[in-house]
Each structure stands twice: as structure tokens, then as C-alpha cells.
Amino acid sequence: MRSNNMYYIGIDGGGTKTEALLCDREGTILAKSIAGSTNIKSRSEEEVRKEVLQVITSLTYKLVQREIVAIYVSTAGGDRVEDQERWGKWLLECLPDFSGSITVTNDAYGALASGTFSMEGTVLIAGTGSIAYSINPNKAPVRVGGWGYLFGDNGSGYDIGRQALKVLGDMHDNVQKLDEEFVGNVLTYLTLKSVPEIITSIYEGDYPRLKIASLAKCVIKLGEHGNPTALCILDDACESLMKLVKVVHNETSSIVLCGGLFQSAFFRKTFERKLNESFVKQKVAYPDLSPAVGACICALLTTGLLTERMKKNLTSSYHAIKDSYA
């Protein structure tokens, strides 16, 4: 691995996967590592610890640890002191000779920086979970959502999947009019033959939250084909996300839209229609970089300036490396 003896690590800890990137002081991304979810609120501490060890060890095994200048972790729950302490402990367990800085924040920071190259602005994340965040250097950050899947994450992939399963149950019980297309497609996606089978499939699954959230893909595909039940669920999800935006919106800036749901052009179009129908008149920006690159940007910003040349290097090197690695 080529070296200029100063390295930066950016980590995006999501509800579905964790991505870590290594870059040099010129902003060139040199390596990428992927692990499973590191959401402490939906997995056990030991499971998360193992994922952290895996993603860091894979990324840094060729490095001299003292050459790592800064690590920036942007992860769900990263603004809670107890979670910051756990991340710090796990990172030092992986890198006992590391002497640089460690910063742990919530996942909004990496997502925002991926679209703005800064730690200022407004971001809405709609992936496995959901959260909206507005960061202004002259004011306290404004956070809405991010309460987790048990009593929050409205409009998220998990919320869409949960609504889909609820509809299946209601249709099976004749509480709601049967939509054979919707029921058939969801059961096929889950590789099930009948609605009652979802109880065992979900409740006895290895990672129910992730399985439920993955159903959003099925619902979005049905929505693309005009299925009325799917369209209703997606409309409700976008309405829930709009409620988050209305609290944090700033008419002087655009809003960065991140997360797995916004990877779908159909979902983006549905949400933008809601945005246009509301009083919120903001331009939207879809990052060309991943939140992990945003975390690298934050790591660089914590130790100095981010030049135009570094921005170009981050962009070009990310696109060169993004499709590599498992």
C-alpha cells in the first residue's frame, strides 16, 4: 500500500451494514472494508463488537498504527455518551498503538458531509431507520426522529416492511379487502406459501429487524407497477418523513437526502412530490458519495482544512474503489 504516512479512517455504521474507508492526507481513498450492522440498539453488544473488530482489522492490517491521524465514526446512536465510550473501547482494542483522535457522532454527520463536504446543513436519512438533522455552527443541532424501530423510525425501510406485514395479517383476517397481487408478491419475496407462515419466519429469524426492513424493496417494486396497497404504504411513509423535515428545514439551504430508500428513483419521486405539495420549499441534493466517504471528510475536517483538490481526490478515488471488495 502506498504511503504518505498520514491516514484517516471514516466509518459509517448503518442498520444494515457498516462501511469503513481509509484515505490519505490528500483525500485519496486507499482501502474499503465492509461488515454487518453495528447498530447497538438492535444487536447485542458482543455482536456489534465483533463487526467493529472485523471492519477495522480488515482495513488496517498493513498499516503502522501510529500513522493513523484520526478516526471518525458516524453511526446510529453515536451521539449518546455510553455508545461513544463503547466505540472508543472497541477501536482501541483493535488498534492498541493508535494515538490519534477518535470522534464518534450519530449517522447524520457522515450522511450530511457526503452531500455538502462540510458538517453544516440539513440531512434526512431514510434507510433501515429514519432521522432528520440540522447542523448550524452558531446554534445547537436540531434532531428529529432516530428513536429506533420499537417506537420510532417512522417512514423508514423497517416501517414500510412492518406496515406490509400488518397489511398481510389484516387481509388474511378479512379486516382489510384482499389484494392478491400484494399478498402474493410479499409471500414470494419471503419465500413463503401462506400468510400464517410469517409468524415463524419473522419471530424465529436470525435478525428480524433487517428482514422486515428488506421488505421495503418489495413494496417499492409493487408501487412502481401501480399496486394501490403498496402506493398507500409508500405515501404514508413519505408523509412521515415530511413531518421530520418540517421540524428541521431551513429555507436558506438545501436538504441532503440519504439512505437506502432514496436509492430508488420511484421513492425519490414520491417523496419530492410530497415536498412540493408542502410549505417546505427546499432544493434537494442526493449525494454522489457514500456516508462512509462523508465520515472520511469529517475526519479530515477535524484535523485541518478540506481543499478543492482533496474533494476531487475523494470523489475520483471513491468511484474507482466503490465496486470492489465484497
CSV table of C-alpha atoms in Angstrom, one decimal:
chain,number,residue,atom,x,y,z
A,1,MET,CA,0.0,0.0,0.0
A,2,ARG,CA,1.4,3.4,-1.0
A,3,SER,CA,2.0,5.7,2.0
A,4,ASN,CA,2.4,9.3,2.8
A,5,ASN,CA,2.5,8.3,6.5
A,6,MET,CA,-0.7,10.1,7.4
A,7,TYR,CA,-4.0,8.2,7.3
A,8,TYR,CA,-7.6,8.9,8.1
A,9,ILE,CA,-10.4,6.4,8.7
A,10,GLY,CA,-14.1,7.1,8.2
A,11,ILE,CA,-16.8,4.7,9.4
A,12,ASP,CA,-20.5,4.6,8.6
A,13,GLY,CA,-22.3,2.4,11.0
A,14,GLY,CA,-25.7,1.6,9.5
A,15,GLY,CA,-28.7,-0.5,10.4
A,16,THR,CA,-27.9,-2.9,7.6
A,17,LYS,CA,-24.2,-2.7,7.1
A,18,THR,CA,-21.0,-1.0,8.2
A,19,GLU,CA,-18.6,0.5,5.7
A,20,ALA,CA,-15.1,1.8,6.6
A,21,LEU,CA,-12.8,3.7,4.3
A,22,LEU,CA,-9.1,4.6,4.6
A,23,CYS,CA,-7.8,7.7,3.0
A,24,ASP,CA,-4.5,9.7,3.0
A,25,ARG,CA,-4.0,13.3,3.7
A,26,GLU,CA,-4.6,14.2,0.1
A,27,GLY,CA,-8.1,12.7,0.3
A,28,THR,CA,-7.3,9.7,-1.8
A,29,ILE,CA,-9.3,6.6,-0.7
A,30,LEU,CA,-6.9,3.7,-0.4
A,31,ALA,CA,-9.0,0.8,1.0
A,32,LYS,CA,-12.5,-0.2,1.9
A,33,SER,CA,-13.9,-2.7,4.4
A,34,ILE,CA,-17.5,-3.9,4.9
A,35,ALA,CA,-19.1,-5.6,7.9
A,36,GLY,CA,-22.6,-6.2,9.2
A,37,SER,CA,-24.8,-3.8,11.2
A,38,THR,CA,-23.2,-2.0,14.1
A,39,ASN,CA,-26.5,-0.6,15.5
A,40,ILE,CA,-26.1,-1.2,19.2
A,41,LYS,CA,-29.9,-0.7,19.8
A,42,SER,CA,-30.9,-3.6,17.6
A,43,ARG,CA,-28.0,-6.1,18.1
A,44,SER,CA,-26.2,-7.4,21.1
A,45,GLU,CA,-23.1,-5.6,22.3
A,46,GLU,CA,-20.9,-8.6,21.6
A,47,GLU,CA,-22.3,-8.9,18.0
A,48,VAL,CA,-21.5,-5.3,17.4
A,49,ARG,CA,-18.1,-5.6,18.9
A,50,LYS,CA,-17.3,-8.5,16.5
A,51,GLU,CA,-18.4,-6.4,13.5
A,52,VAL,CA,-16.2,-3.5,14.6
A,53,LEU,CA,-13.2,-5.7,15.1
A,54,GLN,CA,-13.7,-7.2,11.6
A,55,VAL,CA,-14.1,-4.0,9.7
A,56,ILE,CA,-11.1,-2.3,11.4
A,57,THR,CA,-8.8,-5.3,11.3
A,58,SER,CA,-9.5,-5.8,7.6
A,59,LEU,CA,-8.9,-2.1,6.8
A,60,THR,CA,-5.7,-1.6,8.8
A,61,TYR,CA,-3.7,-4.8,9.0
A,62,LYS,CA,-1.0,-3.4,6.7
A,63,LEU,CA,-0.7,-0.1,8.5
A,64,VAL,CA,1.6,1.2,11.2
A,65,GLN,CA,-1.0,2.3,13.7
A,66,ARG,CA,0.8,5.5,14.8
A,67,GLU,CA,0.5,6.8,11.2
A,68,ILE,CA,-3.4,6.9,11.6
A,69,VAL,CA,-4.1,10.5,12.4
A,70,ALA,CA,-7.9,10.4,13.0
A,71,ILE,CA,-10.9,8.1,13.1
A,72,TYR,CA,-14.3,9.4,12.6
A,73,VAL,CA,-17.3,7.2,13.3
A,74,SER,CA,-20.8,8.3,12.1
A,75,THR,CA,-23.2,5.7,13.4
A,76,ALA,CA,-26.7,5.2,14.7
A,77,GLY,CA,-26.7,6.1,18.4
A,78,GLY,CA,-23.3,7.9,18.1
A,79,ASP,CA,-24.5,11.0,19.9
A,80,ARG,CA,-25.1,9.0,23.1
A,81,VAL,CA,-22.2,9.1,25.6
A,82,GLU,CA,-22.5,5.4,26.5
A,83,ASP,CA,-22.3,4.4,22.9
A,84,GLN,CA,-19.4,6.7,22.2
A,85,GLU,CA,-17.5,5.1,25.1
A,86,ARG,CA,-18.1,1.6,23.7
A,87,TRP,CA,-17.0,2.6,20.2
A,88,GLY,CA,-13.8,4.1,21.7
A,89,LYS,CA,-13.1,1.0,23.7
A,90,TRP,CA,-13.6,-1.3,20.7
A,91,LEU,CA,-11.4,0.8,18.4
A,92,LEU,CA,-8.6,0.8,20.9
A,93,GLU,CA,-9.0,-2.9,21.3
A,94,CYS,CA,-8.3,-3.2,17.5
A,95,LEU,CA,-5.6,-0.6,17.5
A,96,PRO,CA,-3.7,-0.7,20.8
A,97,ASP,CA,-0.9,1.5,19.4
A,98,PHE,CA,-3.2,4.2,18.0
A,99,SER,CA,-2.6,7.6,19.4
A,100,GLY,CA,-4.7,9.9,17.1
A,101,SER,CA,-8.1,11.3,17.6
A,102,ILE,CA,-11.4,9.4,17.8
A,103,THR,CA,-14.7,11.1,17.1
A,104,VAL,CA,-18.0,9.3,17.4
A,105,THR,CA,-21.2,11.1,16.3
A,106,ASN,CA,-24.6,10.0,15.0
A,107,ASP,CA,-25.0,8.8,11.4
A,108,ALA,CA,-26.4,12.2,10.3
A,109,TYR,CA,-22.9,13.8,10.2
A,110,GLY,CA,-21.4,11.4,7.6
A,111,ALA,CA,-24.5,11.5,5.5
A,112,LEU,CA,-24.6,15.3,5.5
A,113,ALA,CA,-20.9,15.6,4.7
A,114,SER,CA,-21.3,13.2,1.8
A,115,GLY,CA,-23.5,15.8,0.2
A,116,THR,CA,-22.0,19.1,1.3
A,117,PHE,CA,-18.3,18.4,2.1
A,118,SER,CA,-19.0,20.0,5.4
A,119,MET,CA,-20.5,19.5,8.8
A,120,GLU,CA,-23.2,22.1,8.3
A,121,GLY,CA,-26.7,21.9,6.8
A,122,THR,CA,-29.8,19.7,6.8
A,123,VAL,CA,-30.0,16.0,6.2
A,124,LEU,CA,-32.8,13.4,6.1
A,125,ILE,CA,-31.8,9.7,6.3
A,126,ALA,CA,-34.3,7.1,5.3
A,127,GLY,CA,-32.8,3.7,5.4
A,128,THR,CA,-33.4,0.8,7.8
A,129,GLY,CA,-34.2,3.6,10.3
A,130,SER,CA,-35.0,7.3,9.8
A,131,ILE,CA,-33.7,10.6,11.3
A,132,ALA,CA,-33.6,14.3,10.3
A,133,TYR,CA,-30.8,16.6,11.5
A,134,SER,CA,-29.9,20.2,11.0
A,135,ILE,CA,-26.5,21.4,11.9
A,136,ASN,CA,-25.6,25.1,12.2
A,137,PRO,CA,-22.3,26.2,13.7
A,138,ASN,CA,-24.0,29.1,15.5
A,139,LYS,CA,-26.8,27.1,17.0
A,140,ALA,CA,-27.4,23.8,18.8
A,141,PRO,CA,-28.1,20.9,16.4
A,142,VAL,CA,-31.7,20.1,15.8
A,143,ARG,CA,-32.5,16.4,15.7
A,144,VAL,CA,-35.9,14.8,14.9
A,145,GLY,CA,-36.5,11.0,14.8
A,146,GLY,CA,-33.9,8.4,15.3
A,147,TRP,CA,-35.9,6.7,18.1
A,148,GLY,CA,-35.4,3.2,16.8
A,149,TYR,CA,-37.6,0.6,15.5
A,150,LEU,CA,-39.6,-0.3,18.6
A,151,PHE,CA,-41.3,3.2,18.9
A,152,GLY,CA,-39.8,5.3,16.1
A,153,ASP,CA,-38.2,5.2,12.7
A,154,ASN,CA,-41.4,6.4,11.0
A,155,GLY,CA,-41.1,6.4,7.2
A,156,SER,CA,-38.1,4.1,7.3
A,157,GLY,CA,-37.5,0.8,5.5
A,158,TYR,CA,-38.4,-1.0,8.7
A,159,ASP,CA,-41.6,1.0,9.0
A,160,ILE,CA,-42.6,0.2,5.4
A,161,GLY,CA,-41.8,-3.5,6.0
A,162,ARG,CA,-43.8,-3.6,9.2
A,163,GLN,CA,-46.8,-2.0,7.5
A,164,ALA,CA,-46.6,-4.5,4.7
A,165,LEU,CA,-46.7,-7.4,7.2
A,166,LYS,CA,-49.6,-5.8,9.1
A,167,VAL,CA,-51.5,-5.5,5.8
A,168,LEU,CA,-50.9,-9.2,5.2
A,169,GLY,CA,-52.3,-10.0,8.6
A,170,ASP,CA,-55.3,-7.8,8.2
A,171,MET,CA,-56.1,-9.1,4.7
A,172,HIS,CA,-55.8,-12.7,6.0
A,173,ASP,CA,-58.2,-11.9,8.8
A,174,ASN,CA,-60.7,-10.1,6.5
A,175,VAL,CA,-60.1,-6.8,8.3
A,176,GLN,CA,-58.9,-5.3,5.1
A,177,LYS,CA,-60.0,-6.1,1.5
A,178,LEU,CA,-57.8,-8.7,-0.1
A,179,ASP,CA,-55.2,-7.5,-2.6
A,180,GLU,CA,-54.0,-10.8,-4.2
A,181,GLU,CA,-51.1,-9.1,-6.1
A,182,PHE,CA,-49.7,-7.5,-2.9
A,183,VAL,CA,-50.1,-10.7,-0.8
A,184,GLY,CA,-48.6,-12.9,-3.4
A,185,ASN,CA,-45.6,-10.8,-4.1
A,186,VAL,CA,-44.7,-10.3,-0.4
A,187,LEU,CA,-45.1,-14.0,0.3
A,188,THR,CA,-42.9,-14.8,-2.7
A,189,TYR,CA,-40.3,-12.3,-1.5
A,190,LEU,CA,-40.2,-14.1,1.8
A,191,THR,CA,-40.2,-17.5,0.1
A,192,LEU,CA,-43.4,-18.4,2.0
A,193,LYS,CA,-46.6,-20.2,0.8
A,194,SER,CA,-49.2,-18.8,3.2
A,195,VAL,CA,-49.7,-15.7,5.4
A,196,PRO,CA,-49.6,-17.6,8.8
A,197,GLU,CA,-46.1,-18.7,8.0
A,198,ILE,CA,-44.8,-15.2,8.5
A,199,ILE,CA,-45.1,-15.6,12.3
A,200,THR,CA,-42.4,-18.3,12.4
A,201,SER,CA,-40.4,-16.7,9.6
A,202,ILE,CA,-40.1,-13.3,11.3
A,203,TYR,CA,-40.2,-14.1,15.0
A,204,GLU,CA,-37.8,-17.0,14.8
A,205,GLY,CA,-35.5,-15.4,12.2
A,206,ASP,CA,-31.9,-14.6,13.0
A,207,TYR,CA,-32.3,-10.9,12.5
A,208,PRO,CA,-36.0,-10.0,12.3
A,209,ARG,CA,-35.4,-6.2,12.1
A,210,LEU,CA,-33.3,-6.5,9.0
A,211,LYS,CA,-35.7,-9.0,7.4
A,212,ILE,CA,-38.6,-6.7,7.9
A,213,ALA,CA,-36.8,-3.7,6.6
A,214,SER,CA,-35.8,-5.6,3.5
A,215,LEU,CA,-39.5,-5.8,2.6
A,216,ALA,CA,-39.3,-2.1,1.6
A,217,LYS,CA,-37.7,-3.2,-1.7
A,218,CYS,CA,-40.7,-5.4,-2.5
A,219,VAL,CA,-43.2,-2.7,-1.6
A,220,ILE,CA,-41.4,-0.1,-3.7
A,221,LYS,CA,-41.3,-2.5,-6.7
A,222,LEU,CA,-45.0,-3.1,-6.3
A,223,GLY,CA,-45.5,0.7,-6.1
A,224,GLU,CA,-43.6,1.1,-9.4
A,225,HIS,CA,-46.2,-1.1,-11.0
A,226,GLY,CA,-49.1,0.8,-9.6
A,227,ASN,CA,-50.2,-1.5,-6.9
A,228,PRO,CA,-52.7,0.5,-4.8
A,229,THR,CA,-51.8,-1.1,-1.5
A,230,ALA,CA,-48.1,-0.5,-2.0
A,231,LEU,CA,-48.7,3.1,-3.1
A,232,CYS,CA,-50.7,3.7,0.1
A,233,ILE,CA,-47.9,2.4,2.3
A,234,LEU,CA,-45.3,4.4,0.4
A,235,ASP,CA,-47.4,7.6,0.6
A,236,ASP,CA,-47.8,7.2,4.4
A,237,ALA,CA,-44.0,6.7,4.7
A,238,CYS,CA,-43.3,9.8,2.7
A,239,GLU,CA,-45.8,11.8,4.8
A,240,SER,CA,-44.0,10.6,8.0
A,241,LEU,CA,-40.6,11.7,6.6
A,242,MET,CA,-42.1,15.1,5.7
A,243,LYS,CA,-43.1,15.6,9.3
A,244,LEU,CA,-39.4,15.2,10.2
A,245,VAL,CA,-38.3,17.6,7.5
A,246,LYS,CA,-40.8,20.3,8.6
A,247,VAL,CA,-39.2,20.5,12.0
A,248,VAL,CA,-35.6,20.9,10.8
A,249,HIS,CA,-36.0,22.6,7.5
A,250,ASN,CA,-34.1,25.8,6.8
A,251,GLU,CA,-35.3,27.8,3.8
A,252,THR,CA,-31.8,29.1,3.1
A,253,SER,CA,-30.3,25.8,2.4
A,254,SER,CA,-30.9,22.6,0.5
A,255,ILE,CA,-31.6,19.2,2.2
A,256,VAL,CA,-29.4,16.2,1.7
A,257,LEU,CA,-31.4,13.0,1.2
A,258,CYS,CA,-29.6,9.8,2.1
A,259,GLY,CA,-30.3,6.2,2.9
A,260,GLY,CA,-31.4,3.1,1.1
A,261,LEU,CA,-34.9,4.2,0.3
A,262,PHE,CA,-33.6,7.2,-1.7
A,263,GLN,CA,-31.6,4.8,-3.9
A,264,SER,CA,-34.9,4.1,-5.6
A,265,ALA,CA,-35.8,6.7,-8.3
A,266,PHE,CA,-39.5,5.9,-7.7
A,267,PHE,CA,-39.3,6.6,-3.9
A,268,ARG,CA,-37.4,9.8,-4.6
A,269,LYS,CA,-40.1,11.0,-7.0
A,270,THR,CA,-42.8,10.1,-4.5
A,271,PHE,CA,-41.1,12.0,-1.7
A,272,GLU,CA,-40.3,15.0,-3.9
A,273,ARG,CA,-44.0,15.2,-4.8
A,274,LYS,CA,-44.8,15.4,-1.1
A,275,LEU,CA,-42.1,18.0,-0.6
A,276,ASN,CA,-43.5,20.2,-3.4
A,277,GLU,CA,-47.1,19.9,-2.1
A,278,SER,CA,-46.0,21.1,1.4
A,279,PHE,CA,-44.9,24.6,2.5
A,280,VAL,CA,-41.3,23.4,2.6
A,281,LYS,CA,-39.5,24.9,-0.4
A,282,GLN,CA,-36.1,23.4,-0.3
A,283,LYS,CA,-33.8,22.1,-3.0
A,284,VAL,CA,-32.9,18.5,-2.6
A,285,ALA,CA,-29.4,17.0,-3.0
A,286,TYR,CA,-28.7,13.3,-3.5
A,287,PRO,CA,-25.0,12.6,-2.6
A,288,ASP,CA,-22.8,11.1,-5.2
A,289,LEU,CA,-20.6,9.8,-2.4
A,290,SER,CA,-21.4,7.3,0.4
A,291,PRO,CA,-21.8,8.2,4.1
A,292,ALA,CA,-18.5,6.5,4.7
A,293,VAL,CA,-16.8,9.0,2.4
A,294,GLY,CA,-18.7,11.6,4.4
A,295,ALA,CA,-17.1,10.2,7.6
A,296,CYS,CA,-13.7,10.5,5.9
A,297,ILE,CA,-14.5,14.1,5.1
A,298,CYS,CA,-15.4,14.7,8.7
A,299,ALA,CA,-12.1,13.0,9.8
A,300,LEU,CA,-10.1,15.4,7.6
A,301,LEU,CA,-12.1,18.4,8.7
A,302,THR,CA,-11.4,17.6,12.4
A,303,THR,CA,-7.6,18.0,11.7
A,304,GLY,CA,-7.5,20.7,9.2
A,305,LEU,CA,-8.9,22.2,6.0
A,306,LEU,CA,-10.5,20.4,3.1
A,307,THR,CA,-9.2,21.8,-0.2
A,308,GLU,CA,-10.8,21.6,-3.6
A,309,ARG,CA,-8.1,19.2,-4.7
A,310,MET,CA,-8.8,16.9,-1.8
A,311,LYS,CA,-12.5,16.9,-2.7
A,312,LYS,CA,-11.7,15.9,-6.2
A,313,ASN,CA,-9.4,13.1,-4.9
A,314,LEU,CA,-12.1,11.9,-2.6
A,315,THR,CA,-14.6,11.8,-5.4
A,316,SER,CA,-12.5,10.1,-8.1
A,317,SER,CA,-10.9,7.6,-5.8
A,318,TYR,CA,-14.2,6.6,-4.2
A,319,HIS,CA,-15.7,5.9,-7.6
A,320,ALA,CA,-12.7,3.9,-8.5
A,321,ILE,CA,-12.9,1.7,-5.4
A,322,LYS,CA,-16.6,1.6,-4.6
A,323,ASP,CA,-17.5,-1.5,-6.6
A,324,SER,CA,-14.5,-3.5,-5.3
A,325,TYR,CA,-14.5,-5.7,-2.2
A,326,ALA,CA,-17.3,-7.9,-1.0
